[in-house]
Every structure is written in structure tokens, then in C-alpha cells.
Amino acid sequence: MRDQAGPRVLLRRLRELMAEALEPQERLDRIVREIAANMVAEVCSLYVLRADSVLELYATEGLNPGSVHHAQLRLGQGLVGTIAASARPINLSDAQRHPAFAYLPETGEEIYHSFLGVPVLRAGRTLGVLVVQNRTMRTYREDELEAMETTAMVIAEMVATGDLARLTRPGLELDLRRPVSFSGMSFNDGVGLGHVVLHEPRIVVTDLFNEDSEQELRRLGSALGSLRLSIDDMLSRRDVAFEGEHRAVLEAYRMFANDRGWVRRLEEAVSNGLTAEAAVEKVQSDMRARMLHMTDPYMRERMSDFDDLANRLLRQLMGHGPEALASTLPKDAIIVARSMGAAELLDYPRDRLRGLVLEDGAVTSHVVIVARAMGIPVAGQMKGAVSMAENGDAIIVDGEEGRIHLRPQPDVEAAYAEKVRFRARRQELYRELRAKPSQTAEGVHVDLLMNAGLAVDLPQLSESGAAGIGLFRTELQFMVAATFPRAEAQERLYRDVMDAARGKPVTFRTIDIGGDKVLPYFKNTSNEENPALGWRAIRLTLDRPALLRTQVRALLKAAGGRELRLMLPMITELGEIFQAREIIDREVRHLSRFAHDLPTSLRIGAMIEVPALLWQLDELMRSVDFVSVGSNDLFQFVMAADRGNTLLSDRFDPLSVPFLRVLKQIVDAGQASGTPVTLCGELAGRPISAMALLGLGYRSISMSPASIGPVKAMLTELPLEKLEAFLADALSRPGAGRDMRAELSAFAEEHGVPL
Ligand code: PEP
Ligand code: MG
């Protein structure tokens, strides 16, 4: 043992046993016998955690064989239960004097004094406990503990790969198969039933044992070296050099990659006979298990950093990470990820995706924007989901409630299948509505437009029955790309969009980057304290006119022979519109000089997102062909409340008297000057707020395609004149303490308007 030969011999024997064609019980019996012999222990027992939180004795050498599958301890009970609950080993020379010791008479263990037990861990989850015992008061050495932990890891693989499932009795399944539910946040509506696909697949280390520890240590050393170099390289890149949070994460990685404790534990595991990959997995699993019980959010966040780092190291060791191949993807894939980039989601074939689960993220994360565009349900802030899920597990994503059910029980699954059918029937209803005119009960026409931004959105144009695209967020193409999209790629997308629209109007918004919309390849180096109020949207593109020029030229070319509608984001002063117009005019002149096919008409609009415009509405209306209210930004600026801050998300209501008055002022100014007014923020997409907008005078609103059905169902039942009178009266009275949302919903209820 002292020269590490013991663990190596044991691991080799275990490998042989795993490869032999044995019944699972026989295999377990031989494994515990082998461990006992190798550790010179009289007893070796394996307890496995069941779904009902009971640890059941699955195999023993030394204790009464009749107690196998009978002896049991609850989680937290006795030494074994304590090990399982704390995920920490216990090493005692006189176990019976330990306060947690619980005596199980059926096992006949009263004659044993020394005790060493380790948790059987996989990805930080406790699956069971492995114990050795001796009669004498012996103290197990550190290297023996290490050997036991390594052995436990091999057993964890056996449990996880389903070998032991054949030994379970009905109703007493293994904990690994336990159904679990998580509650987090709803990022996109919808319900998805399917099977787990881990976005960063837990790299399955199949090769556990090394042939030559020295050589393996060298492999580990060189992978660690490359890992450190790649982190240094990322840190020295100019775009990261000044950046706050991203840099802090990388600094943490660098610190961990050089952490002596971590590296030493890895080396020890390799010296004990594991491959470098298996060593990374073992050390990581131990750490996760220990830190899982910590409540300090800072420490938990650091654990995630460590996880990422371990994954990077595994990928270094195994060449490149195994990409999820389309061919191996289930037909009903539900992607489970800690976090992911928008472009990565687009790599999955859309027709196989049923949902997305994120441990992190926010409604405004790019990946969420893209998922919404693809119309898949998304549940976020699901802390711990990744470690509890195994590839292929059944899972339900409830994007409506912000919940997931992993390995759901049959009744939960049946309830959700019913929910899916109910939603499908509702969708059917919306589809029928598509053919009906988009008008109120009294016959007032309203344009229901959709928001889009990527080619994946286009099929929704006909499916939703939208009257056109009221907001095409051109920056999304930039956000999902690895570098600035070339002029040709931009032109191609714009042309595809207009082709797909088949003559329906499309309003292209010029690039709206900055704020929370960052391009990884274009960093703002000025380290803004308030990016939402900073260098973004039209401010940025007027300072970098080449960006705007390229885009405008691509748009003009793509729109040759048809109408082009261009919209400018974040306008604060009218001067910005004039400046942008100059750039646009120059491009028009340039193209006409080269005899390009030009748009038949060019309409230029401004977004109303900055409150300063409210005091120059008349001049604004005279300066543009149309305006569109960006209620997401306008609301955040009017209320001084960050739109992405979850602490504030329910604090202020856009359906409050002051904000409704703001919206009314805008639509009135549009009517007075004959300038068309649209609204294209999230407000347009909820039936209750869409109803309020119609009551204020809006006749054109743009929303996510999935909202068109529910909004149209509301619209066709709406007694508009009554609502207008009701709102005019409500807004003319003092607003303090009034709950307009409740009043509007009472109005809908009274008049049978479905919300
Ligand atoms: C808005 O601000 O309301 C808007 C539509 O633009 P975005 O959400 O893209 O900022
Ligand atoms: Mg905006």
C-alpha cells in the first residue's frame, strides 16, 4: 500500500470484475470481497441510496449475509447515513464511541471497532456509501482513504450505468432515478416533454485506470500547462483587458488552475492508478459534494467556475469535446445547460428541440431571445439542474410556470400531456382566428405585427398570421455571429426577410447594440458604469458611421424594387435623425450613381425610447415618416428601473396611470400630426396590456409571434368604444393608489373579453 501498489492492484482487479459477464449481485459480492482483502479489512459493505432516502445494504463481506437488502439506515442516521448526508468520509479507530453510531443487530457488526466510510459520488451527488471495518482499533491511513474514494468512484459508475437497477424491488428504486422538480423563472412560455440532452455532456470517462502512473502524470501536467496558457491567452486579449466581470471570472480561473491543493489532489488520484481524466472527475465530484452544502452564494458561484475549469481540462485531455451530433440527438431533445451562447443553440436542429433549461440566464439573455424566436419553452434559474440530470432522462419543461420535472412520475407526466393537448387545442383556435379580419367587435381594424430578428423567425410570419414585421432587430444577426457579418451576409438576410414577407411591410431597425447587447468581438473599452444610459444604438452607430453605412447599403440593395422601412433606435435629439438621414441619403446617391435597383420608397422612422422625446413630440413627428414606441426601454427610463433587474421586475407596473398617460400623449401627438404610431415592446404581447394600448388609441402594435393569437382573441371580442371612454375617464382622475391593472381586468371580465 505504501508504495501505491495496493490501490493499483485493486483497481486492476475491479476492472477485470467489471468486464466479466456476471450477474449484478455476484459482481457486487466479488467487489466487496476484493476490497476487503486488499484493505486487509474484515468487513467491506456497500450501501446504496434509494429514492425514499434510505440507504440499503446491497453487498457485504464480513457482516451477516442474510442482512443484505434488509439492513437499512435513513439518510443522516448512523455513521453511514451521516456520510451520505454530508458527502464526507468518516475515519474512526473506535466507531462505537462516536455519537452518531447506530447499531444494526441483524448485521452482527458489534464486534468491529475501526471504521472507514466514504460517499459514493457522481457529479457531486451521493449515490451510496462504501465502508470497511476492522475488529482492532486501527487508524486508516490517508492513502487508504484515497484508495477507498477512488474505488467508490468505480462503483458510482456501476450505479449510474444502470447495472444495479436490476437489483431493486418495486417502489424502492435507486435515488439516482428519483423524480425531482425545480422551480426557477419562466423565460419563454410553452410546455415541452422530452429527454435530457446535457449541453456540455458530462464527459463520460470510460477509461478509468492508467497503465503507467508516471506517464499519466506527465499527460496531466501537460494538459494543465495548456489550460493555464489558454487562460493567460484569453486574459491578454485586448477585448478582455479592460472588462469588468468577464475578466474577474478569468482571473478566478487562472487562480484555480494554479491552485496547489487542486493540482495535488489530481496528482494523488493519478498516482493511485486513475487516468488523468478519471482523476479530474473524481476530484471534481468530491469538491462538488462538499460545496453543495454551502449556502454562501459567492462560494457556490466559485464552484461553478471550478466546474467549468474541470470541463475545460477534460476537453484538453480528451482532445475536443464530444459534439452533440444531430444523429444521436433524440427527437424530443430538451437541452439542459448551465449557460450557453445564442449561436450554440442554433447549432441544434430546430425540429428536434422541445425545450431549454438554463441554470443561469435572464429573460434578456441572448440565448433566451433566440430560443423565443425559435418558439421553444425556456425555464431558467434552475440551480443544480445540470448535476441532477443524466443524458436521456425524461424531463418536462414548464415554461409557463418556470418549473421543470426531471424523471417525472406517471401522474405528473399524464397531467402535462393533458396540458400539452389543451394548449394544442388553444393553438388550433388561434389558427382558426388567423383567417378572420383583425378587428374589434365594432369593426375597427388593428394591425397586429410581429417582432423578428433572425432567419429562424420567418416561418412564423405566415403561421402567426401577422400583418407584417413591426420590428426587425437587425443586431441579432450580429449577436449570434463570431465576427462582424459581412455586407453580403447582411444583404442576403435582409433580402430573405423581404422575400418571406411577400409584400407585407417589414420595419428594419438599424443596429441596436450596446447596453446589454454586447458583441463578443466588439468591446466597448470605456468601461461604462451605466451601459443602459451609455454608448449604444444610434449613438454608437453615428460614432462608427462605417457600421451604419455598410448596413444601410445592404438594406437599400436588398430592398431594390420594393418599399424600405428603416427605424432608428434610442433617438434622443432630432439632430441624430438628421445625421442618420445624411448617411442614408449619401448611400442612396452612391447606389443610384452605379445604377443599382433602388427601393420604390424609403420611409424613415424613430423609436421613442428616451423620455427627452416626450417634450419634442410635435417636432419629432414632423421629422419622420413614422414612430414606434420601444416600451421596454421607455419604461425603464421613465421609471428609472433597470429592465433586466429581477429585484425590480414586479415593482413598477407599466399599466399604471403615469405610464399610460405617457403612452397616450404619444399616440395623441401622432394623430394630431398624421404620423403613424406603432408600439413594439413586450407590452404589446400581453392581452391585458395590448387591450389598454387599443383603448389609448393605438391601432398598430408589434409583438412576439406567439402572442398574436392570444391578442387577436382579445381584439375580436373587444368593445373598443366603451374601453376608450373607460380609459379616458380613468386617466383624467387622480392616479395615486389606483390599481389600473385590476380595473382593466375587471373591465375585460365584465365585457367577456378573453385575456
Ligand atoms: C424596446 O426597447 O421596447 C424595444 C422594442 O427594443 P429592445 O427590446 O430591442 O431594446
Ligand atoms: Mg429598446
XYZ file of N, CA and C in Angstrom, residues 506-628:
369
model
N -42.173 45.403 -43.694
C -41.135 44.992 -42.737
C -40.405 46.251 -42.289
N -40.304 46.461 -40.986
C -39.572 47.619 -40.478
C -38.240 47.146 -39.919
N -37.173 47.549 -40.581
C -35.831 47.155 -40.132
C -35.301 48.211 -39.175
N -34.895 47.778 -38.028
C -34.266 48.712 -37.105
C -32.756 48.647 -37.308
N -32.116 49.789 -37.390
C -30.653 49.772 -37.568
C -30.022 49.230 -36.282
N -28.788 48.749 -36.423
C -28.135 48.008 -35.326
C -28.301 48.692 -33.978
N -28.854 47.930 -33.048
C -29.090 48.439 -31.697
C -28.199 47.684 -30.728
N -26.902 47.922 -30.817
C -26.000 47.234 -29.876
C -25.559 48.197 -28.783
N -24.869 47.661 -27.804
C -24.519 48.444 -26.620
C -25.545 48.110 -25.554
N -25.399 48.703 -24.375
C -26.289 48.346 -23.270
C -26.076 46.888 -22.933
N -27.169 46.115 -22.871
C -26.992 44.692 -22.537
C -26.735 43.854 -23.780
N -26.736 44.488 -24.951
C -26.494 43.706 -26.166
C -25.030 43.872 -26.586
N -24.225 42.946 -26.138
C -22.791 43.052 -26.403
C -22.393 42.109 -27.528
N -21.493 42.569 -28.342
C -20.922 41.695 -29.357
C -19.584 41.225 -28.807
N -19.387 39.911 -28.748
C -18.131 39.425 -28.148
C -16.895 39.949 -28.871
N -17.045 40.268 -30.158
C -15.879 40.688 -30.939
C -15.771 42.205 -31.065
N -16.672 42.921 -30.413
C -16.612 44.380 -30.487
C -16.888 44.907 -29.093
N -15.796 45.160 -28.368
C -15.974 45.543 -26.979
C -15.840 47.044 -26.822
N -16.695 47.555 -25.972
C -16.596 48.951 -25.612
C -15.535 49.036 -24.523
N -14.450 49.699 -24.824
C -13.321 49.684 -23.890
C -13.420 50.783 -22.831
N -14.503 51.562 -22.842
C -14.531 52.693 -21.912
C -15.067 52.314 -20.537
N -15.392 51.020 -20.339
C -15.823 50.550 -19.024
C -16.953 51.406 -18.451
N -18.107 51.320 -19.064
C -19.218 52.186 -18.685
C -19.825 51.767 -17.350
N -20.158 52.739 -16.547
C -20.815 52.413 -15.280
C -22.287 52.159 -15.482
N -22.877 52.851 -16.448
C -24.301 52.685 -16.722
C -24.515 52.394 -18.204
N -24.215 51.166 -18.617
C -24.272 50.884 -20.053
C -25.637 51.156 -20.686
N -26.726 50.997 -19.913
C -28.051 51.245 -20.492
C -28.198 52.713 -20.877
N -27.456 53.564 -20.175
C -27.519 55.003 -20.466
C -26.302 55.424 -21.290
N -25.620 54.449 -21.832
C -24.312 54.770 -22.385
C -24.222 54.822 -23.891
N -23.124 54.313 -24.350
C -22.770 54.384 -25.765
C -23.432 53.211 -26.465
N -24.600 53.444 -26.992
C -25.354 52.342 -27.571
C -26.227 52.845 -28.718
N -26.749 51.897 -29.464
C -27.724 52.155 -30.523
C -27.264 53.272 -31.464
N -28.121 54.255 -31.707
C -27.796 55.276 -32.711
C -26.553 56.080 -32.295
N -26.341 56.198 -30.994
C -25.170 56.951 -30.512
C -23.896 56.282 -31.013
N -23.898 54.971 -30.908
C -22.719 54.201 -31.291
C -22.546 54.197 -32.811
N -23.657 53.987 -33.525
C -23.508 53.876 -34.985
C -23.196 55.229 -35.631
N -23.620 56.324 -34.985
C -23.237 57.624 -35.559
C -21.748 57.897 -35.317
N -21.221 57.330 -34.237
C -19.780 57.471 -33.964
C -18.941 56.517 -34.795
N -19.565 55.444 -35.255
C -18.870 54.472 -36.106
C -19.643 54.384 -37.422
N -19.625 55.474 -38.210
C -20.531 55.546 -39.367
C -20.308 54.426 -40.378
N -19.110 53.819 -40.371
C -18.876 52.748 -41.345
C -19.843 51.591 -41.105
N -20.126 51.336 -39.838
C -21.069 50.268 -39.486
C -22.438 50.557 -40.086
N -22.893 51.783 -39.849
C -24.221 52.183 -40.311
C -24.267 52.216 -41.840
N -23.194 52.731 -42.426
C -23.146 52.848 -43.882
C -23.254 51.473 -44.538
N -22.466 50.535 -44.017
C -22.495 49.178 -44.587
C -23.892 48.591 -44.469
N -24.488 48.770 -43.312
C -25.805 48.189 -43.112
C -26.849 48.846 -44.022
N -26.809 50.170 -44.078
C -27.795 50.878 -44.898
C -27.650 50.471 -46.368
N -26.413 50.339 -46.800
C -26.208 49.947 -48.202
C -26.789 48.548 -48.452
N -26.529 47.633 -47.509
C -27.065 46.272 -47.656
C -28.585 46.295 -47.702
N -29.179 47.130 -46.861
C -30.648 47.218 -46.820
C -31.196 47.804 -48.115
N -30.543 48.875 -48.598
C -31.020 49.520 -49.836
C -30.945 48.541 -51.004
N -29.844 47.787 -51.057
C -29.689 46.840 -52.171
C -30.732 45.729 -52.070
N -30.916 45.206 -50.850
C -31.859 44.096 -50.677
C -33.286 44.532 -50.996
N -33.575 45.831 -50.785
C -34.951 46.312 -50.969
C -35.187 46.848 -52.374
N -34.235 46.629 -53.282
C -34.396 47.130 -54.662
C -35.756 46.745 -55.238
N -36.498 47.724 -55.724
C -37.795 47.435 -56.347
C -38.943 47.285 -55.355
N -38.714 47.481 -54.087
C -39.817 47.436 -53.112
C -39.621 48.503 -52.035
N -40.586 48.561 -51.108
C -40.509 49.604 -50.091
C -39.478 49.239 -49.018
N -38.756 50.253 -48.542
C -37.837 50.010 -47.419
C -38.238 50.900 -46.255
N -38.440 50.241 -45.107
C -38.774 50.987 -43.881
C -37.610 50.839 -42.909
N -37.023 51.963 -42.536
C -35.851 51.966 -41.657
C -36.194 52.670 -40.357
N -35.775 52.081 -39.253
C -36.122 52.683 -37.969
C -34.862 52.890 -37.137
N -34.771 54.063 -36.505
C -33.564 54.409 -35.751
C -33.810 54.245 -34.249
N -32.964 53.457 -33.562
C -33.184 53.187 -32.139
C -32.558 54.241 -31.224
N -33.175 54.438 -30.062
C -32.619 55.290 -28.992
C -32.389 56.738 -29.418
N -33.293 57.257 -30.225
C -33.151 58.668 -30.598
C -33.405 59.529 -29.357
N -32.520 60.512 -29.163
C -32.670 61.412 -28.012
C -32.917 62.850 -28.499
N -32.148 63.214 -29.549
C -32.293 64.559 -30.117
C -32.616 64.418 -31.589
N -33.328 65.408 -32.128
C -33.692 65.309 -33.543
C -32.455 65.363 -34.439
N -31.407 66.003 -33.942
C -30.175 66.107 -34.719
C -29.659 64.736 -35.138
N -29.906 63.747 -34.297
C -29.432 62.393 -34.616
C -30.157 61.853 -35.846
N -31.438 62.210 -35.960
C -32.199 61.745 -37.130
C -31.625 62.394 -38.396
N -31.314 63.697 -38.289
C -30.800 64.391 -39.478
C -29.446 63.807 -39.890
N -28.627 63.535 -38.896
C -27.308 62.958 -39.205
C -27.451 61.589 -39.890
N -28.338 60.772 -39.342
C -28.532 59.435 -39.915
C -29.083 59.566 -41.332
N -29.996 60.527 -41.492
C -30.598 60.718 -42.815
C -29.532 61.094 -43.852
N -28.568 61.888 -43.414
C -27.486 62.281 -44.327
C -26.714 61.056 -44.802
N -26.426 60.168 -43.848
C -25.697 58.943 -44.202
C -26.526 58.114 -45.177
N -27.818 58.011 -44.889
C -28.697 57.211 -45.750
C -28.765 57.839 -47.155
N -28.942 59.161 -47.188
C -29.046 59.848 -48.488
C -27.782 59.635 -49.316
N -26.645 59.685 -48.621
C -25.388 59.502 -49.348
C -25.312 58.120 -49.983
N -25.787 57.145 -49.247
C -25.785 55.774 -49.789
C -26.735 55.658 -50.972
N -27.885 56.325 -50.856
C -28.842 56.286 -51.973
C -28.181 56.888 -53.220
N -27.528 58.039 -53.016
C -26.870 58.696 -54.166
C -25.797 57.785 -54.751
N -25.042 57.164 -53.860
C -23.965 56.279 -54.304
C -24.518 55.141 -55.161
N -25.580 54.514 -54.660
C -26.123 53.366 -55.391
C -26.752 53.793 -56.713
N -27.383 54.957 -56.697
C -28.028 55.362 -57.951
C -26.974 55.742 -58.986
N -25.837 56.245 -58.507
C -24.754 56.571 -59.442
C -24.289 55.300 -60.161
N -24.336 54.178 -59.422
C -23.903 52.924 -60.047
C -25.073 52.125 -60.607
N -26.162 52.840 -60.817
C -27.351 52.283 -61.476
C -27.905 51.041 -60.784
N -27.864 51.043 -59.442
C -28.470 49.939 -58.699
C -29.973 50.111 -58.676
N -30.645 48.986 -58.549
C -32.083 48.996 -58.401
C -32.395 49.550 -57.009
N -33.079 50.676 -56.909
C -33.319 51.284 -55.592
C -34.704 50.920 -55.067
N -34.916 51.103 -53.760
C -36.265 50.864 -53.229
C -37.269 51.812 -53.883
N -38.512 51.337 -54.003
C -39.549 52.183 -54.606
C -39.900 53.330 -53.683
N -39.826 53.089 -52.385
C -39.998 54.203 -51.450
C -39.165 53.911 -50.216
N -38.795 54.971 -49.555
C -37.944 54.827 -48.376
C -38.607 55.584 -47.237
N -38.969 54.868 -46.195
C -39.616 55.525 -45.039
C -38.680 55.422 -43.841
N -38.492 56.557 -43.184
C -37.577 56.561 -42.046
C -38.344 56.909 -40.773
N -38.150 56.057 -39.777
C -38.865 56.262 -38.517
C -37.918 56.324 -37.341
N -38.468 56.768 -36.208
C -37.657 56.834 -34.988
C -38.337 56.026 -33.900
N -37.514 55.428 -33.049
C -38.083 54.752 -31.890
C -38.201 55.746 -30.756
N -39.303 55.674 -30.046
C -39.440 56.526 -28.861
C -39.105 55.665 -27.658
N -37.886 55.853 -27.170
C -37.414 55.060 -26.037
C -36.843 55.953 -24.949
N -36.461 57.180 -25.354
C -35.818 58.094 -24.401
C -36.831 59.179 -24.038
N -37.069 59.380 -22.747
C -38.099 60.333 -22.333
C -37.914 61.742 -22.910
N -36.677 62.151 -23.219
C -36.463 63.512 -23.739
C -37.356 63.803 -24.944
N -37.698 62.758 -25.701
C -38.522 62.981 -26.897
C -39.939 63.421 -26.543
N -40.364 63.138 -25.321
C -41.745 63.442 -24.945
C -42.009 64.942 -24.959
N -40.946 65.724 -24.818
C -41.116 67.175 -24.817
C -40.779 67.791 -26.182
N -40.671 66.944 -27.182
C -40.471 67.458 -28.548
C -41.240 66.581 -29.535
N -42.391 66.098 -29.058
C -43.139 65.148 -29.885
C -43.580 65.751 -31.213
N -44.036 67.019 -31.192
C -44.534 67.605 -32.440
C -43.421 67.722 -33.473
N -42.253 68.218 -33.023
C -41.135 68.336 -33.970
C -40.703 66.958 -34.461
N -40.707 66.013 -33.536
C -40.290 64.661 -33.910
C -41.204 64.120 -35.007
N -42.500 64.234 -34.789
C -43.458 63.679 -35.749
C -43.265 64.306 -37.134
N -42.890 65.599 -37.145
C -42.696 66.259 -38.446
C -41.400 65.811 -39.119
N -40.478 65.254 -38.315
C -39.159 64.906 -38.876
C -39.083 63.490 -39.420
N -40.098 62.689 -39.181
C -40.008 61.279 -39.587
C -41.286 60.829 -40.296
N -41.206 59.647 -40.916
C -42.385 59.103 -41.596
C -43.258 58.285 -40.648
N -42.665 57.790 -39.558
C -43.441 57.032 -38.562
C -42.638 56.975 -37.270
N -43.330 56.661 -36.187
C -42.594 56.414 -34.935
C -43.041 55.076 -34.363
N -42.163 54.484 -33.546
C -42.523 53.252 -32.871
C -42.062 53.353 -31.420
